PDB file of C-alpha atoms and ligand atoms in Angstrom:
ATOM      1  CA  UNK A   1       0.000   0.000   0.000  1.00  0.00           C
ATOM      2  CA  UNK A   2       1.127   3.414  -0.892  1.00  0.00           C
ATOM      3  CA  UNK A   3       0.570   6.028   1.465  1.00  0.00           C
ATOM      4  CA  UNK A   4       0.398  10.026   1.325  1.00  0.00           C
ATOM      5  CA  UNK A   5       0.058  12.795   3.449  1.00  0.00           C
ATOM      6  CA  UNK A   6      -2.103  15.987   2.075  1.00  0.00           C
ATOM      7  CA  UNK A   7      -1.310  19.298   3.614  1.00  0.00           C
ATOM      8  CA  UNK A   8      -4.190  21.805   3.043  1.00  0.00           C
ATOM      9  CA  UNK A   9      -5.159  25.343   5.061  1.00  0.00           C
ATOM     10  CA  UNK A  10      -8.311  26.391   3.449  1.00  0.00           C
ATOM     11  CA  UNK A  11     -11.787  24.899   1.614  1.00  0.00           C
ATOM     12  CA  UNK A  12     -10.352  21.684   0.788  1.00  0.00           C
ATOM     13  CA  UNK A  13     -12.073  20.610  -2.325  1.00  0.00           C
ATOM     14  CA  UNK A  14      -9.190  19.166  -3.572  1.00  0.00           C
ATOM     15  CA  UNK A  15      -8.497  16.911  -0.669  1.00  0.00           C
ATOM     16  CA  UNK A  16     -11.805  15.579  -1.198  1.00  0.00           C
ATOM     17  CA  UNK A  17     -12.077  14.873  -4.873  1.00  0.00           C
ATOM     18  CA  UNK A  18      -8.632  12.762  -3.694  1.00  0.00           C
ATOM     19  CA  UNK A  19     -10.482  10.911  -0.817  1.00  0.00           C
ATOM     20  CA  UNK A  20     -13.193   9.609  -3.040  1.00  0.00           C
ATOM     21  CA  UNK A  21     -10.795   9.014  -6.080  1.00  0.00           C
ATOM     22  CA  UNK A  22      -9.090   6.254  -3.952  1.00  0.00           C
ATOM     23  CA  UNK A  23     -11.892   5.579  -1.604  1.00  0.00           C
ATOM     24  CA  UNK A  24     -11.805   2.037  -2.627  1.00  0.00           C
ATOM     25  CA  UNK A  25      -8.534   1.296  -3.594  1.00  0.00           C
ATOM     26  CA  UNK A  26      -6.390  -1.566  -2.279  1.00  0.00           C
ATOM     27  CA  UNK A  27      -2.771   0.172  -3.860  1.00  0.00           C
ATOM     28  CA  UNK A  28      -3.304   3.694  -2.432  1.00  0.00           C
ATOM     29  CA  UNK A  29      -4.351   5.263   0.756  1.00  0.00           C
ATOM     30  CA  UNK A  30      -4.702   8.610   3.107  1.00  0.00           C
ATOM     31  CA  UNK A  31      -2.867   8.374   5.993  1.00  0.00           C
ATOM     32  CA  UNK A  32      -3.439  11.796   7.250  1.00  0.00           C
ATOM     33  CA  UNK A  33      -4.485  15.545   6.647  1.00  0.00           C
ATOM     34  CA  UNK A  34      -2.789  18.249   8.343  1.00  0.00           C
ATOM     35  CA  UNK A  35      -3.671  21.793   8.157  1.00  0.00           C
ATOM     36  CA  UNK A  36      -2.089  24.970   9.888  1.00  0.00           C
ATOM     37  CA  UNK A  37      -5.523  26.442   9.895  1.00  0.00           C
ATOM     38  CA  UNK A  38      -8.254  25.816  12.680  1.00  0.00           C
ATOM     39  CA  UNK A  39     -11.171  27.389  10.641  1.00  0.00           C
ATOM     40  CA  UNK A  40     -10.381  25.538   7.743  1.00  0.00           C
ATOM     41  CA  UNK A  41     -13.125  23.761   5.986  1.00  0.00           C
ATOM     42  CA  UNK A  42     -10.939  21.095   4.906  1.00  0.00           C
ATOM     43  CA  UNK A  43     -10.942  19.770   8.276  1.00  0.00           C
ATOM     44  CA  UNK A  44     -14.653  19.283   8.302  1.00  0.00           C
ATOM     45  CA  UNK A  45     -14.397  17.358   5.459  1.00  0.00           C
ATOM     46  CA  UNK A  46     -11.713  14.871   6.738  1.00  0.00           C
ATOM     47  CA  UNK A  47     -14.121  14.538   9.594  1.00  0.00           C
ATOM     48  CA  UNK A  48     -17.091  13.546   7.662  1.00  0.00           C
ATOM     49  CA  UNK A  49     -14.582  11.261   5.405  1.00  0.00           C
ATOM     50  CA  UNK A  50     -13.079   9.594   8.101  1.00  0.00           C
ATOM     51  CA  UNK A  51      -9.730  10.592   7.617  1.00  0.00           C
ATOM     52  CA  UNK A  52      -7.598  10.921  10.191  1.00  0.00           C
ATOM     53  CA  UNK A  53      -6.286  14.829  10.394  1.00  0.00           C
ATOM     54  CA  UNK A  54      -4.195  17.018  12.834  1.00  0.00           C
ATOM     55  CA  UNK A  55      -4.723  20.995  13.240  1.00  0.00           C
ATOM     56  CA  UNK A  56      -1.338  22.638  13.784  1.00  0.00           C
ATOM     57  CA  UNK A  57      -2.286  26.315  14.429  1.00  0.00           C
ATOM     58  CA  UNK A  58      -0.216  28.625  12.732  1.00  0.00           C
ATOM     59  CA  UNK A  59      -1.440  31.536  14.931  1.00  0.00           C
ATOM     60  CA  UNK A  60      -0.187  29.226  18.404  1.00  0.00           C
ATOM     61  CA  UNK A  61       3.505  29.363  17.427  1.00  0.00           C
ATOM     62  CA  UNK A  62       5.602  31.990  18.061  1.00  0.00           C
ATOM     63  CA  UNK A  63       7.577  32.104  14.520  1.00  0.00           C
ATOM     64  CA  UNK A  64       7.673  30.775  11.720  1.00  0.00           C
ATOM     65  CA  UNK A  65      10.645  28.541  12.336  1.00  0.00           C
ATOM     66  CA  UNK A  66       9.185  26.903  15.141  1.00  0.00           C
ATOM     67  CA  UNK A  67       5.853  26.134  13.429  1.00  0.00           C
ATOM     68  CA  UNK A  68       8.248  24.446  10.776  1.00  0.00           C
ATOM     69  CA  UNK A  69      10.260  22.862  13.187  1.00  0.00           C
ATOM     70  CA  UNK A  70       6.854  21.472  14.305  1.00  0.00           C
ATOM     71  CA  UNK A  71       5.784  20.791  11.382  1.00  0.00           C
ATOM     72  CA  UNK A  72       8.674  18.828  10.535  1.00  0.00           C
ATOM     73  CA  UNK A  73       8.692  16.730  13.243  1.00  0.00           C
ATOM     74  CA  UNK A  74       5.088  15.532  13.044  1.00  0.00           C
ATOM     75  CA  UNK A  75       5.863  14.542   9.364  1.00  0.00           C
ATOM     76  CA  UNK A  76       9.085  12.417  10.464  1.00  0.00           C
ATOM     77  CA  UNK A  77       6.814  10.331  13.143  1.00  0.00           C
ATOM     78  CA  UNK A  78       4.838   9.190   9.264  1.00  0.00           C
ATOM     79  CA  UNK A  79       5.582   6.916   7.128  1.00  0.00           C
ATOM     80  CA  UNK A  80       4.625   8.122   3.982  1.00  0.00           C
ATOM     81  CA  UNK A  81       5.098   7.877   0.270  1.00  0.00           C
ATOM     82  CA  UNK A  82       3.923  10.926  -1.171  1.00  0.00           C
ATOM     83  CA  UNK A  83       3.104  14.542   0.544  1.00  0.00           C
ATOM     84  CA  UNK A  84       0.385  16.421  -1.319  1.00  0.00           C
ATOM     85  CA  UNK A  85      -0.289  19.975  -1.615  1.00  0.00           C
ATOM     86  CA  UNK A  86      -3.976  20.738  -1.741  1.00  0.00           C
ATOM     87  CA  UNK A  87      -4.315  24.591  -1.299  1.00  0.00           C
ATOM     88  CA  UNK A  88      -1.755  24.807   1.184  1.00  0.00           C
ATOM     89  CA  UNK A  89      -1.038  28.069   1.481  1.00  0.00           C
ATOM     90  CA  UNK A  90       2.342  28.553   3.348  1.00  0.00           C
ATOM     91  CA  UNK A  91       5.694  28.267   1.524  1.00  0.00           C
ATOM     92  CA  UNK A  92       7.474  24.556   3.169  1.00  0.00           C
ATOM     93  CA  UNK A  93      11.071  25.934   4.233  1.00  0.00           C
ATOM     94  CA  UNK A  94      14.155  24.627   2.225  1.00  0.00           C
ATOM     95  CA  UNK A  95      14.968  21.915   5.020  1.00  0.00           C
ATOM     96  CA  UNK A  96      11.643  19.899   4.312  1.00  0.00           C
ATOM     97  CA  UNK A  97      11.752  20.310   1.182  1.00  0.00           C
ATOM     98  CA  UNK A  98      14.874  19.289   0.495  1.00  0.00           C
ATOM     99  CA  UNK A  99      14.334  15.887   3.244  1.00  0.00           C
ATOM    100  CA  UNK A 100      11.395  14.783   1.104  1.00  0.00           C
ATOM    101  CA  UNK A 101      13.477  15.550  -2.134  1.00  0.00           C
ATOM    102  CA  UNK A 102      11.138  14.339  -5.257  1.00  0.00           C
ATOM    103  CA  UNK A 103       8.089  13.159  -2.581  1.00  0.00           C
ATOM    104  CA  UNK A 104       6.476  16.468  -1.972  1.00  0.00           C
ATOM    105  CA  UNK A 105       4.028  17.695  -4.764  1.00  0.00           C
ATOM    106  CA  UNK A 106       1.517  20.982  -5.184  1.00  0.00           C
ATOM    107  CA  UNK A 107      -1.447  22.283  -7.653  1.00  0.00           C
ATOM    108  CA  UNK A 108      -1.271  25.761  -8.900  1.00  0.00           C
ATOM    109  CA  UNK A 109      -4.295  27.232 -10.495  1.00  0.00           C
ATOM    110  CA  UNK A 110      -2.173  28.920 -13.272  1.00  0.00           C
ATOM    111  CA  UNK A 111      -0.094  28.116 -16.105  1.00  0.00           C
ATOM    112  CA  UNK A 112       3.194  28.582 -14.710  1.00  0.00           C
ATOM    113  CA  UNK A 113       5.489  30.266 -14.701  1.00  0.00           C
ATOM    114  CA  UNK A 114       2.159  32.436 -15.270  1.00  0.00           C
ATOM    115  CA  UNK A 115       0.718  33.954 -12.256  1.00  0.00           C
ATOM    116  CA  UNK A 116       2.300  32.280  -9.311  1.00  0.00           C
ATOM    117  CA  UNK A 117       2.178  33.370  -5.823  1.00  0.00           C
ATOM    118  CA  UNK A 118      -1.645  33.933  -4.320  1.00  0.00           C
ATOM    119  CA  UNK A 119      -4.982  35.357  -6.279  1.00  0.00           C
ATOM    120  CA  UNK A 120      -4.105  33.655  -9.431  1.00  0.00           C
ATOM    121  CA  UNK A 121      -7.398  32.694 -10.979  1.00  0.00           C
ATOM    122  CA  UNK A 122      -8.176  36.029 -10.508  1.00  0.00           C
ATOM    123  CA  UNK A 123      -4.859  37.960 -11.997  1.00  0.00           C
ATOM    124  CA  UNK A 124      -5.470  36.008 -15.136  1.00  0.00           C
ATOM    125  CA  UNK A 125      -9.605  36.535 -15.082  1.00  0.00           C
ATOM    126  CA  UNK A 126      -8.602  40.266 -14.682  1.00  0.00           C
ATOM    127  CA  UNK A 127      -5.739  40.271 -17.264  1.00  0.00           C
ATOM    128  CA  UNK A 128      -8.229  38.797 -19.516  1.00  0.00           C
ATOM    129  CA  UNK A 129      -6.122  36.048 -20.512  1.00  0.00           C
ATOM    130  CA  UNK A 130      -7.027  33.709 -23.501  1.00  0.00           C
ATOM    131  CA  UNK A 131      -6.224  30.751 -21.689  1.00  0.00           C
ATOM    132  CA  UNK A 132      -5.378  29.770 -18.392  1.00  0.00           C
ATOM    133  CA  UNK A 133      -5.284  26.576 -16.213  1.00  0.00           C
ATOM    134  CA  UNK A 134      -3.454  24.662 -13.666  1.00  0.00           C
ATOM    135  CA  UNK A 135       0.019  23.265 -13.463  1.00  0.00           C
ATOM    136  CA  UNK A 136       0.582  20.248 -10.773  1.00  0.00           C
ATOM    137  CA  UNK A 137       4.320  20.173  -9.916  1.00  0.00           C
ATOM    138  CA  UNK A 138       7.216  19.031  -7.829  1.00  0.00           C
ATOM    139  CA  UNK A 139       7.942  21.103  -4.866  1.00  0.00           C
ATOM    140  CA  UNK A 140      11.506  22.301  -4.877  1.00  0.00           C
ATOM    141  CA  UNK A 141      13.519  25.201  -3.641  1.00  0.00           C
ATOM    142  CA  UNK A 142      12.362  27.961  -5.593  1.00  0.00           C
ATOM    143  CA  UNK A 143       8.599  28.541  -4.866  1.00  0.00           C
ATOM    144  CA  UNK A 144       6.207  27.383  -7.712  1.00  0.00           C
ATOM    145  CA  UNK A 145       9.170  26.448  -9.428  1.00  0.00           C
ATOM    146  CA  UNK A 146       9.463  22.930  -9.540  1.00  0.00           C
ATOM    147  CA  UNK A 147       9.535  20.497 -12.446  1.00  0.00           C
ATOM    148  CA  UNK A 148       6.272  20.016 -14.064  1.00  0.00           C
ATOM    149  CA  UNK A 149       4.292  17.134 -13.962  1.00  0.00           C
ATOM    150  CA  UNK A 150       1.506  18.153 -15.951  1.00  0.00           C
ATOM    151  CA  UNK A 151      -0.682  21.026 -17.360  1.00  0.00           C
ATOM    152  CA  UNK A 152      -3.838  21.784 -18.687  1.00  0.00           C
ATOM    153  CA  UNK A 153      -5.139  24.571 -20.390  1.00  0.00           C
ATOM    154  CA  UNK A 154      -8.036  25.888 -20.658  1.00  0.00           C
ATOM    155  CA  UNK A 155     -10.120  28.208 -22.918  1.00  0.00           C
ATOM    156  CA  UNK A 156     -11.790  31.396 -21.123  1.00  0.00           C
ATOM    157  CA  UNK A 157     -14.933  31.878 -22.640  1.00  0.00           C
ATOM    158  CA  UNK A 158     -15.767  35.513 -22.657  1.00  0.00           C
ATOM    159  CA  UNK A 159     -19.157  35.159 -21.488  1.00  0.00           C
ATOM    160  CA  UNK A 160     -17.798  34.261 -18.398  1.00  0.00           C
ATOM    161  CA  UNK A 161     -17.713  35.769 -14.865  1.00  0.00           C
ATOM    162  CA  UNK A 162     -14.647  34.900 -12.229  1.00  0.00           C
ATOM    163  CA  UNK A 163     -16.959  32.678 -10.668  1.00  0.00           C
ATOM    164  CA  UNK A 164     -17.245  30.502 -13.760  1.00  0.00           C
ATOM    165  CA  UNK A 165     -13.851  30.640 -14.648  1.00  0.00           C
ATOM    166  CA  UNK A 166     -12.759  29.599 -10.213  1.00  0.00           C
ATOM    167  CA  UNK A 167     -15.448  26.580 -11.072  1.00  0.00           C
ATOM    168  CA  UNK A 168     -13.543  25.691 -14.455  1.00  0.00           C
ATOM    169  CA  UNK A 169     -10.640  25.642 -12.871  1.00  0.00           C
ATOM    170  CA  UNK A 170     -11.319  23.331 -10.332  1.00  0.00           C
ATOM    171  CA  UNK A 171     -13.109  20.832 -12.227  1.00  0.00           C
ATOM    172  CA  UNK A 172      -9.638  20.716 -13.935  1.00  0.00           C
ATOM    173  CA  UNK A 173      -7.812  20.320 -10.541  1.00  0.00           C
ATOM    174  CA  UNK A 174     -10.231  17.645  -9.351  1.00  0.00           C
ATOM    175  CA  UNK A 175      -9.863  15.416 -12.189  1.00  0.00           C
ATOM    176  CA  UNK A 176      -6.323  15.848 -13.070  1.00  0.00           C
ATOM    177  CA  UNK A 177      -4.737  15.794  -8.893  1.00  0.00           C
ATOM    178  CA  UNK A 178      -5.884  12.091  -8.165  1.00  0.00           C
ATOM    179  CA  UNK A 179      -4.932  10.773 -11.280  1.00  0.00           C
ATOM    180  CA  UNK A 180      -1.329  12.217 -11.683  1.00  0.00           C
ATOM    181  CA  UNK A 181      -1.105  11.347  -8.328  1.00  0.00           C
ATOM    182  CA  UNK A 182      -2.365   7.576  -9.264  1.00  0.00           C
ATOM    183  CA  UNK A 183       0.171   7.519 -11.828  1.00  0.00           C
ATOM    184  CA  UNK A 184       3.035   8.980  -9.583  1.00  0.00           C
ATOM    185  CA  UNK A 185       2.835   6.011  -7.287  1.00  0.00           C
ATOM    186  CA  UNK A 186       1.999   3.183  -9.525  1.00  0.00           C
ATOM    187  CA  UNK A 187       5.113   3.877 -11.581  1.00  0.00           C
ATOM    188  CA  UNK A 188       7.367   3.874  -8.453  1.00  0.00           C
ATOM    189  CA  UNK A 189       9.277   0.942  -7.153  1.00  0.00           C
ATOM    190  CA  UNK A 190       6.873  -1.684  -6.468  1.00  0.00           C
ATOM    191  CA  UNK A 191       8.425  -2.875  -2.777  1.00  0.00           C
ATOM    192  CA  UNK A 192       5.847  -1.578  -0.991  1.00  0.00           C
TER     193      UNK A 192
HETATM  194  C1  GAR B   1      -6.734  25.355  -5.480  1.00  0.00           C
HETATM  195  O1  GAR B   1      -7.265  26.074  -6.569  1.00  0.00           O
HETATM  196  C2  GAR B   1      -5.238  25.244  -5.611  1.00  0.00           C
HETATM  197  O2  GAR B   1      -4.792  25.170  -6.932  1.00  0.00           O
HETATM  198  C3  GAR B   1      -4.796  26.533  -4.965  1.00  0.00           C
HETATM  199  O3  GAR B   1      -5.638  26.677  -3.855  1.00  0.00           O
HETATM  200  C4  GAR B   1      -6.918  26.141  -4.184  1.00  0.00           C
HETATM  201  C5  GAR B   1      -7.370  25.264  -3.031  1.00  0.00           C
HETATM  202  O4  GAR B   1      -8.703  24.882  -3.203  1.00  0.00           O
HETATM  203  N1  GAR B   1      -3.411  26.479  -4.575  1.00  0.00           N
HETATM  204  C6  GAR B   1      -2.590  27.518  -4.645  1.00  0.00           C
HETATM  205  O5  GAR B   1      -2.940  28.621  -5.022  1.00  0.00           O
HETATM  206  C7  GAR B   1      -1.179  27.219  -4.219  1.00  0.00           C
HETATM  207  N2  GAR B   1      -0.312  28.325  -4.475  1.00  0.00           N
HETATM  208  P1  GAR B   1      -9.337  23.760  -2.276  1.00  0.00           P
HETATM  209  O6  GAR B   1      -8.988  24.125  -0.831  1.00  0.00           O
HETATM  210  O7  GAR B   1     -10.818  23.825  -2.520  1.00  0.00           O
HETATM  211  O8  GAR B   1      -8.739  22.435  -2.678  1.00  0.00           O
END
């Protein structure tokens, strides 16, 4: 069985479209959410999924480091095979990252190197982009910087509002995540 962590801090629609993706399956399986954000949705979800999650509370630490340094040392007591991004929302320091080198992945709403950073749905609705879409990468040093996995584009219809495009959008995330993640871990070593 493979296992992965997600990391999350706000609505968590993308944690769930992963939860039911591999609901059933006997290869993959979430071992955990954790979220730096007590109000976030996403826990309520893992709740009504059954998944087991931890709240680390940004706003309880008293830096930045020492959240991290937290933060680290819950993910060391897991045994994991893949860490997942899912809308989380603070930058991972250059230690973790560098620990889980090639294990740690993210979803951008953007076409990067288009847009990174926060708000991007909306930069490109604003900039009145031709296309947009999402970009599901490696987490390295450099933030939204890492190798690409996979994108997909995506037309913007001018009829539509920045609702409708923020819907598109995710309908792209919440197909594409679970299956590049599906594919991630079925074409790694098979010893587990
Ligand atoms: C997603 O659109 C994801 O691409 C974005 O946050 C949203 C989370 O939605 N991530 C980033 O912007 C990362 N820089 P969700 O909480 O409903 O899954």
């Amino acid at each position: 069985m493979k296992k992965i962590v997600i990391l999350a801090s706000g609505n968590g629609t993308n944690f769930e479209a992963i939860c039911k993706y591999f609901s059933k399956s006997e290869k993959i399986s979430i071992i955990k959410l954790i979220t730096d954000n007590k109000e976030a949705q996403v826990a309520e979800r893992a709740k009504i999924l059954g998944i087991d999650y931890e709240i680390i509370d940004y706003s309880t630490f008293k830096s930045k480091k020492e959240f991290n340094d937290y933060l680290f040392d819950r993910l060391k007591a897991l045994d994991f095979d893949l860490m997942v991004l899912a809308g989380y929302m603070r930058i991972l320091p250059s230690y973790i990252v560098r620990y889980y080198d090639n294990k740690i992945i993210n979803i951008h709403p953007s076409l990067l190197p288009k847009y990174p950073g926060v708000r991007s749905i909306e930069r490109a609705y604003n900039n009145k982009e031709e296309y947009t879409g999402i970009t599901i990468h490696y987490v390295e040093e450099e933030v939204d910087g890492g190798r690409i996995i996979l994108q997909k584009k995506l037309k913007v219809d001018k009829n539509w509002d920045l609702a409708k495009l923020e819907e598109e959008i995710h309908k792209l995330e919440h197909q594409y995540y679970p299956q590049v993640i599906e594919n991630l871990l079925s074409n790694s070593d098979e010893d587990s």
